[in-house]
Coordinates of C-alpha atoms and ligand atoms in Angstrom, one line a residue:
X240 CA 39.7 64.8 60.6
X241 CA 39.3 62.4 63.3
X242 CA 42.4 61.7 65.5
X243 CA 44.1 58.5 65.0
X244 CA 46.2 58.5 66.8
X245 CA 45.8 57.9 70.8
X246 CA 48.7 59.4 72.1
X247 CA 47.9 58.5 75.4
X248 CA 49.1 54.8 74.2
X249 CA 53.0 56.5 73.7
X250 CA 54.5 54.0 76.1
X251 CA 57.3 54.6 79.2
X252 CA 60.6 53.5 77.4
X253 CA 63.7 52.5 79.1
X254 CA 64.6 56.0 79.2
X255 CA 67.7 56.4 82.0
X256 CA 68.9 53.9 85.2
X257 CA 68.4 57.0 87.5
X258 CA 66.3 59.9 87.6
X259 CA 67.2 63.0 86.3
X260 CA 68.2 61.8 82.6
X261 CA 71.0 64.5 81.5
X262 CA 71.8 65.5 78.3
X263 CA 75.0 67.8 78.7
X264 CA 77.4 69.0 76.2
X265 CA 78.4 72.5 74.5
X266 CA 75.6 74.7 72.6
X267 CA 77.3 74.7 69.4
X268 CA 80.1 71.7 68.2
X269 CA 83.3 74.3 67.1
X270 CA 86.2 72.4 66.4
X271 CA 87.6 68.6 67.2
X272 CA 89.5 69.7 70.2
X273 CA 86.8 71.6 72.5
X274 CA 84.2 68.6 71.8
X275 CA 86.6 66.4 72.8
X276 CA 87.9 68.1 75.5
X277 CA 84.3 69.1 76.6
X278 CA 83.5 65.5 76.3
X279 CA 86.1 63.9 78.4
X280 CA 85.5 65.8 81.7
X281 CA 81.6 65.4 81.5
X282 CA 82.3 61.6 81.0
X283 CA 85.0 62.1 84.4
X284 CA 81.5 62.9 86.3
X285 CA 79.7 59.8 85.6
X286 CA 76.7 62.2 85.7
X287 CA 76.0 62.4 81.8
X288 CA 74.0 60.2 80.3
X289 CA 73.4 61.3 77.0
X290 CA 76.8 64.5 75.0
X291 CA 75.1 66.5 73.2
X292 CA 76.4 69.2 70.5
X293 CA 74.7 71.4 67.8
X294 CA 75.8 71.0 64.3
X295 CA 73.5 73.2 62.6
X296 CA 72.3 76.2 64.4
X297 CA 69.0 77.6 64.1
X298 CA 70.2 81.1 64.6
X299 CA 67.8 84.0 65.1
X300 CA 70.1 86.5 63.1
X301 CA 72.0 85.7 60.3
X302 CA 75.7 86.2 60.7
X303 CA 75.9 84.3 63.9
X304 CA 77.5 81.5 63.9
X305 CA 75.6 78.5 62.3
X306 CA 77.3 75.5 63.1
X307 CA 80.1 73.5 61.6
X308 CA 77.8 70.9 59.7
X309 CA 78.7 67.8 58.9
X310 CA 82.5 67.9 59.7
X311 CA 81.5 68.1 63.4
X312 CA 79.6 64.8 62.7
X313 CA 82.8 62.8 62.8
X314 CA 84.2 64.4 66.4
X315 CA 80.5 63.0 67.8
X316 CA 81.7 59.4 66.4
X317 CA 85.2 60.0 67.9
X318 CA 83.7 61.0 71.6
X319 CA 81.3 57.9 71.5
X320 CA 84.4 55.9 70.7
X321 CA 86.7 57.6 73.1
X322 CA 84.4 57.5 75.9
X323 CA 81.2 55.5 75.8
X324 CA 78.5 58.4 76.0
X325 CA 75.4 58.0 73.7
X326 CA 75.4 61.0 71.6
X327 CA 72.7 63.3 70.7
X328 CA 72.3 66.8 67.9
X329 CA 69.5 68.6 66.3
X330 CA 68.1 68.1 63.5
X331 CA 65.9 70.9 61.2
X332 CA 65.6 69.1 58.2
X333 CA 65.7 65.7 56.6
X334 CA 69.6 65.5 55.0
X335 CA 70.2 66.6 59.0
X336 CA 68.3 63.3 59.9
X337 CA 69.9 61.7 57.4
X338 CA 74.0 63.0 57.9
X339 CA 73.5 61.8 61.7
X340 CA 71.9 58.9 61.3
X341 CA 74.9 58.0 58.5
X342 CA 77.5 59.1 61.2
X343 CA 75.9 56.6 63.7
X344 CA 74.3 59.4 66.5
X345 CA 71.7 58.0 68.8
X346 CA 69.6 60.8 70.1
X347 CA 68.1 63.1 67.8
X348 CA 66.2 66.1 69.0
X349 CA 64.4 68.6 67.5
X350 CA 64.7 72.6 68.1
X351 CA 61.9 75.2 68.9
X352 CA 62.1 76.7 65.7
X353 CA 61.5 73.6 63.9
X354 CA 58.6 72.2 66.0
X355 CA 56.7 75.7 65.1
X356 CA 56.8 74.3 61.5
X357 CA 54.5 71.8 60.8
X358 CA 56.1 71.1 56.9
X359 CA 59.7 70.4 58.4
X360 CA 58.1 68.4 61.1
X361 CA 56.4 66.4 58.5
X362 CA 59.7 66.5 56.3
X363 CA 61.6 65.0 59.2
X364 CA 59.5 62.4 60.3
X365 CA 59.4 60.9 56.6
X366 CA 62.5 60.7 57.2
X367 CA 62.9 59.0 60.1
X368 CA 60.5 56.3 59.0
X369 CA 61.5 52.8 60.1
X370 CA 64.7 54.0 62.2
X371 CA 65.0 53.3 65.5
X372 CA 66.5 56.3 67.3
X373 CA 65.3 58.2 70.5
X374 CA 63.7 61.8 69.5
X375 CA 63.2 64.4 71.4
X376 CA 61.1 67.4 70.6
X377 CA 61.6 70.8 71.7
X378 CA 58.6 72.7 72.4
X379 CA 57.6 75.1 69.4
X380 CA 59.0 78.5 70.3
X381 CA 55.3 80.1 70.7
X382 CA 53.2 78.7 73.6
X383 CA 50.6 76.6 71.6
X384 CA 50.3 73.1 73.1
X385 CA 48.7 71.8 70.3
X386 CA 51.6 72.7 68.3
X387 CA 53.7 70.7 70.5
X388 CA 51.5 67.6 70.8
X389 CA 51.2 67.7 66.7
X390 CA 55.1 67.9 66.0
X391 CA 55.2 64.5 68.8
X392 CA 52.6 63.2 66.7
X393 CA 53.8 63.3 63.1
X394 CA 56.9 61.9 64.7
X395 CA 55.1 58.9 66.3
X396 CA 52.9 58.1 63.0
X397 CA 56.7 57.5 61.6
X398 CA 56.8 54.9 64.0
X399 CA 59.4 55.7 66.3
X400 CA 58.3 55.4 69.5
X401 CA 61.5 56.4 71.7
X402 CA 59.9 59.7 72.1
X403 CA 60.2 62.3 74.5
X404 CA 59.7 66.4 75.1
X405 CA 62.0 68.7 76.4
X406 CA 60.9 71.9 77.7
X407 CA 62.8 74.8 76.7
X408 CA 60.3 77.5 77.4
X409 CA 58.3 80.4 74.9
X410 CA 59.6 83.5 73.2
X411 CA 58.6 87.0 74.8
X412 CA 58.7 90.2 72.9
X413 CA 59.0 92.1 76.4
X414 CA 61.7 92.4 78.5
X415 CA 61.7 89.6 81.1
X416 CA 64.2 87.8 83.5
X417 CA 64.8 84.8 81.9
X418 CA 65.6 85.1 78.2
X419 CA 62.0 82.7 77.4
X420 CA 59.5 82.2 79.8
X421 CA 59.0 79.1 81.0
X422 CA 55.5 78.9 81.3
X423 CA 54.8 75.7 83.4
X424 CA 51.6 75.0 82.8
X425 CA 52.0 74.0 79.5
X426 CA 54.5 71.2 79.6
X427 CA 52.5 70.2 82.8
X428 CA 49.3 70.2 80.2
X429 CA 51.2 68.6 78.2
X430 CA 51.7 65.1 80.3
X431 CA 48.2 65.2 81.1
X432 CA 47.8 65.1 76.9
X433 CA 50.3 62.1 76.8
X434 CA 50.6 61.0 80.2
X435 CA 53.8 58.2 79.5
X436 CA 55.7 60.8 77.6
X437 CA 59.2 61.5 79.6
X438 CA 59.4 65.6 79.9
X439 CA 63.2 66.8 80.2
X440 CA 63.8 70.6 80.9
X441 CA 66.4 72.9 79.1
X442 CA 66.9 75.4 81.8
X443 CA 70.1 76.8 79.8
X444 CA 67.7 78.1 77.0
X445 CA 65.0 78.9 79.5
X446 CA 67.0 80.8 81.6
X447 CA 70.0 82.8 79.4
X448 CA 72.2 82.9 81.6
X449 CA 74.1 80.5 84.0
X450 CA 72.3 81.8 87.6
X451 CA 68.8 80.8 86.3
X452 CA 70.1 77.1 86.2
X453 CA 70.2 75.7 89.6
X454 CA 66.7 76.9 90.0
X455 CA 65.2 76.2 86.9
X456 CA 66.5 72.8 87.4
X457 CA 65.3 72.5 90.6
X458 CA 62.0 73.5 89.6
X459 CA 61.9 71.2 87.4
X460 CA 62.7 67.9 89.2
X461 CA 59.9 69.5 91.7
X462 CA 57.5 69.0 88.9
X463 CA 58.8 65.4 88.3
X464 CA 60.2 66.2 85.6
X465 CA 62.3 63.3 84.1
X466 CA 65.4 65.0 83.0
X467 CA 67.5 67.7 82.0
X468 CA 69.2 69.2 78.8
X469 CA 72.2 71.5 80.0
X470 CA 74.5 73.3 77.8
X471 CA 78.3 72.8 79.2
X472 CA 81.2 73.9 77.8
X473 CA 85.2 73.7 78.4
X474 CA 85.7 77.6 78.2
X475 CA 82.2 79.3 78.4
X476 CA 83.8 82.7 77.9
X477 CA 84.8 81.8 74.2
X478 CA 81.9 80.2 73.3
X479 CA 80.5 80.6 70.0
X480 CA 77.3 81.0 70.6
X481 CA 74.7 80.9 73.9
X482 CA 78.2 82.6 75.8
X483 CA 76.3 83.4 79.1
X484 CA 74.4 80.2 79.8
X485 CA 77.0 77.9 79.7
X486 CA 78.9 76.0 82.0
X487 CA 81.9 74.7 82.8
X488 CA 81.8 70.5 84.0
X489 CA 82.7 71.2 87.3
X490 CA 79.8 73.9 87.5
X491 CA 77.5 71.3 85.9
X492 CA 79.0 68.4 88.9
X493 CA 78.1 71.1 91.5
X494 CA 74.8 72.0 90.2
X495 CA 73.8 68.2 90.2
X496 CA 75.0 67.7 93.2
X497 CA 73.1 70.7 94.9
X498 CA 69.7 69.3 93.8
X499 CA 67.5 67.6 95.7
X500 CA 65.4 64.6 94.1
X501 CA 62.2 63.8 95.6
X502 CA 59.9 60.9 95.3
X503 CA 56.6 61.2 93.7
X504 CA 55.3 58.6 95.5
X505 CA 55.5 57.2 98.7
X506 CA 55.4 54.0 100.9
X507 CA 55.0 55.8 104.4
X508 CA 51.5 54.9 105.6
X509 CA 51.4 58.2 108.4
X510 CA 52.3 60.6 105.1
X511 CA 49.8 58.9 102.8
X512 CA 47.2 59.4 105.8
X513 CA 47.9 62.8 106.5
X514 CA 48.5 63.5 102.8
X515 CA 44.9 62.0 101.9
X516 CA 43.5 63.9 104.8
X517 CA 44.8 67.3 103.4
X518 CA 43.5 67.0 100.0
X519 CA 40.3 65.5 101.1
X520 CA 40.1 69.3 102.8
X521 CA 41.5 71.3 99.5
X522 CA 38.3 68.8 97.6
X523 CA 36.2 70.0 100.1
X524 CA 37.3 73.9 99.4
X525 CA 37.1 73.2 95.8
X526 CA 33.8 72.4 96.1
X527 CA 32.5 75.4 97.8
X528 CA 34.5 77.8 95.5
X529 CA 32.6 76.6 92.9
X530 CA 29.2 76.6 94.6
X531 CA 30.0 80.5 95.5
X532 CA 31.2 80.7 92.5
X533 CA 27.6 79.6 91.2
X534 CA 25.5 81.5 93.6
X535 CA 27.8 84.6 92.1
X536 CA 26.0 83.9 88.5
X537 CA 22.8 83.3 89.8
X538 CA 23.2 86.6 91.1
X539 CA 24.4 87.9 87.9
X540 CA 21.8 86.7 85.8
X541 CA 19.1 88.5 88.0
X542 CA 21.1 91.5 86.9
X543 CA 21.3 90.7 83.7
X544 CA 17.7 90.3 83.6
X545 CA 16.9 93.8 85.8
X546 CA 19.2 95.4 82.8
X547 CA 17.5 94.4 80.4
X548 CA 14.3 95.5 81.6
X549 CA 15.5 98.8 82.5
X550 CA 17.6 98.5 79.2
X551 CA 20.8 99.4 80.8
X552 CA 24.1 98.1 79.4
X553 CA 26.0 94.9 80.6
X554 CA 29.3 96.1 81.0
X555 CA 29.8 99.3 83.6
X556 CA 33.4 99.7 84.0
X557 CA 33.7 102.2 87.1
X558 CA 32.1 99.2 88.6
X559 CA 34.1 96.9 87.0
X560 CA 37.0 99.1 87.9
X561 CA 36.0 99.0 92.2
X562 CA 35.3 95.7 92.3
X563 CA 38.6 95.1 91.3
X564 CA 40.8 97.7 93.2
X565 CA 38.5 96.7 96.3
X566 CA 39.9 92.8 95.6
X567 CA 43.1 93.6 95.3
X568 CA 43.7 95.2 98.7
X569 CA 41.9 92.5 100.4
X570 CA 43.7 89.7 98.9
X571 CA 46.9 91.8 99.8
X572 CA 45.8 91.3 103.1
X573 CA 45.0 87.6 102.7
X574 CA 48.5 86.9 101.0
X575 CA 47.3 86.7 97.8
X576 CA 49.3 88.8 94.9
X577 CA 48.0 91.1 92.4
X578 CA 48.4 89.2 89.4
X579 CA 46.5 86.1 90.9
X580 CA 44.0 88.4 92.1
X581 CA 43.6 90.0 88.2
X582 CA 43.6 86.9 86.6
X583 CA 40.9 85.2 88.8
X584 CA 38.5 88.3 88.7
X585 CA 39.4 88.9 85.2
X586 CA 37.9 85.2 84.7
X587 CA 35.3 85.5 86.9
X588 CA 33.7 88.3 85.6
X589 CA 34.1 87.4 82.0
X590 CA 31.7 84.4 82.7
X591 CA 29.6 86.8 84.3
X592 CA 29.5 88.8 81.1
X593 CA 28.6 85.6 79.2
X594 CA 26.0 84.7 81.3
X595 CA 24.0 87.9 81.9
X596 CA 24.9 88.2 77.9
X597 CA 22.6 84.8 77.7
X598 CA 19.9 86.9 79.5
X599 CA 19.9 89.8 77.8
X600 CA 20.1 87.9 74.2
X601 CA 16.9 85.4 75.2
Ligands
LIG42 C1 70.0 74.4 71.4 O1 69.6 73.4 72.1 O2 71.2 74.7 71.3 C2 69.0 75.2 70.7 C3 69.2 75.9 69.6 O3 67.8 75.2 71.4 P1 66.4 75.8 71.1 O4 65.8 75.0 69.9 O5 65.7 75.4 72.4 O6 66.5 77.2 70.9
LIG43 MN1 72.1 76.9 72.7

């Protein structure tokens, strides 16, 4: 099917007065007085644009602790009464989209496990049809963009057009330092996909635990990113659920503090000089990498033609094997790690494969 939709038309909505946008409030809603509470001191910071609190949680394991549901609906009216702050929760399914919408929240967003599913996607956009809220979507909890860019969709051919993504990074089966990984590329494909979209990033869920944040979060506002969804909570240590990644208020006040906002553009003449001078040099680099890069297949090819003569195989992989090792070391020497060095030869010699696999196969 053709796509209709040009995503690339999702326009730049009045999204916050100041960059980042923050979205801060406890994991998990647990009764009227820690909301409240909760809410109160994040309001004191006049930092918080957006409290937000889950309702229903998506847990991995049953017996956790899902949520108090609708009842918790009514403590998210009483903090926008008591002190101003938009409010935002998740939604998984369309009588969520319906409760909140009933119970007057403004922000709705949309959790990882939920944007992996295209049927409850498309059951919550039908049901959004016609309202005028802000969504955000979560990215799906494996790392398939087009996942990602389909959930935004099926939202925006419900017409709302408040839209925006929040980055909360992918599930790993190994053991890694952050509980997901983040994965940056993909949120950063992601823009170039739908370039007006805003991009917020959930370092508490990226991260696990609350030493990852500052980084994450600085990270993030490096990549221009627009915002940021933090889990805070009054007590972290009796939280219900998502215990070590939570913080306090005052953490959360220090934490914005401590980060620095840059500009992504600028309006100094000498740095747009020197910067256009510097990239006209990394153009001119790119350009002879590839050109190696093609001289390297041409090379190839006449092997893959000399093989096939002398009916030898494509792949030897003791050779394979030296050529990397020998790569390796040098790029040690040159500063360059291991993994970059695996995953550029890796790709490298895989398109030699394919082309001396054109040779031998003509
Ligand atoms: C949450 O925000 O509390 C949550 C459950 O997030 P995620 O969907 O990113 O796991
Ligand atoms: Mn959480």
């Amino acid at each position: 099917m053709k796509q209709e939709l040009n995503l690339k038309e999702i326009s730049q909505w009045e999204l916050y007065k100041s960059r980042p946008l923050t979205i801060c409030g406890p994991c998990s809603a647990e009764s009227e007085q820690q909301v409240m509470e909760t809410a109160i001191e994040l309001a004191k910071l006049k930092k918080v644009d957006i409290f937000r609190a889950g309702i229903w949680k998506p847990r991995t394991r049953p017996n956790s602790f899902e949520g108090v549901g609708r009842e918790g609906l009514k403590w998210l009216r009483d903090v926008k009464k008591e002190t101003g702050m938009p409010t935002a929760v998740e939604v998984a399914n369309a009588s969520h989209v319906n409760d909140a919408l009933k119970f007057g929240v403004d922000v709705l967003w949309i959790g990882a496990r939920t944007s992996a599913n295209p049927f409850a996607m498309q059951e919550i956009a039908d049901a959004l049809n016609g309202v005028d809220s802000m969504v955000f979507i979560k990215n799906p909890v494996n790392p398939e963009l087009n996942l990602w860019i389909g959930a935004i969709e099926r939202v925006a051919k419900a017409g709302i057009n408040k839209i925006g993504a929040i980055h909360r990074g992918f599930s790993a089966y190994e053991h890694i330092q952050y509980r997901n990984q983040p994965k940056w590329l993909l949120p950063i494909e992601l823009k170039r996909a739908i370039p007006k979209i805003p991009l917020l990033c959930d370092p508490s869920h990226i991260g696990g635990a609350k030493e990852y944040l500052f980084e994450l979060s600085q990270k993030a506002m490096d990549l221009n990113y627009d915002g940021l969804m933090v889990e805070s909570h009054i007590n972290p240590e009796v939280a219900l659920s998502d215990r070590e990644q939570q913080i306090t208020p005052v953490q959360l006040n220090d934490l914005l503090n401590k980060l620095v906002l840059r500009d992504s553009v600028s309006n100094n003449l000498a740095f747009s000089d020197t910067l256009g001078e510097l990239r006209t040099q990394i153009d001119l680099y790119d350009s002879q990498l590839l050109e190696l890069i093609e001289q390297r297949m041409f090379v190839a090819k006449t092997i893959g033609k000399y093989k096939k003569e002398n009916n030898i195989t494509i792949l030897q992989s003791s050779r394979w094997e030296e050529v990397m090792q020998k790569a390796v070391l040098q790029g040690e020497l040159k500063g360059l790690s291991k993994e970059f060095i695996n995953s550029l030869y890796k790709a490298v010699h895989q398109e030699s494969i394919n082309h001396q696999n054109r040779v031998m196969n003509s």
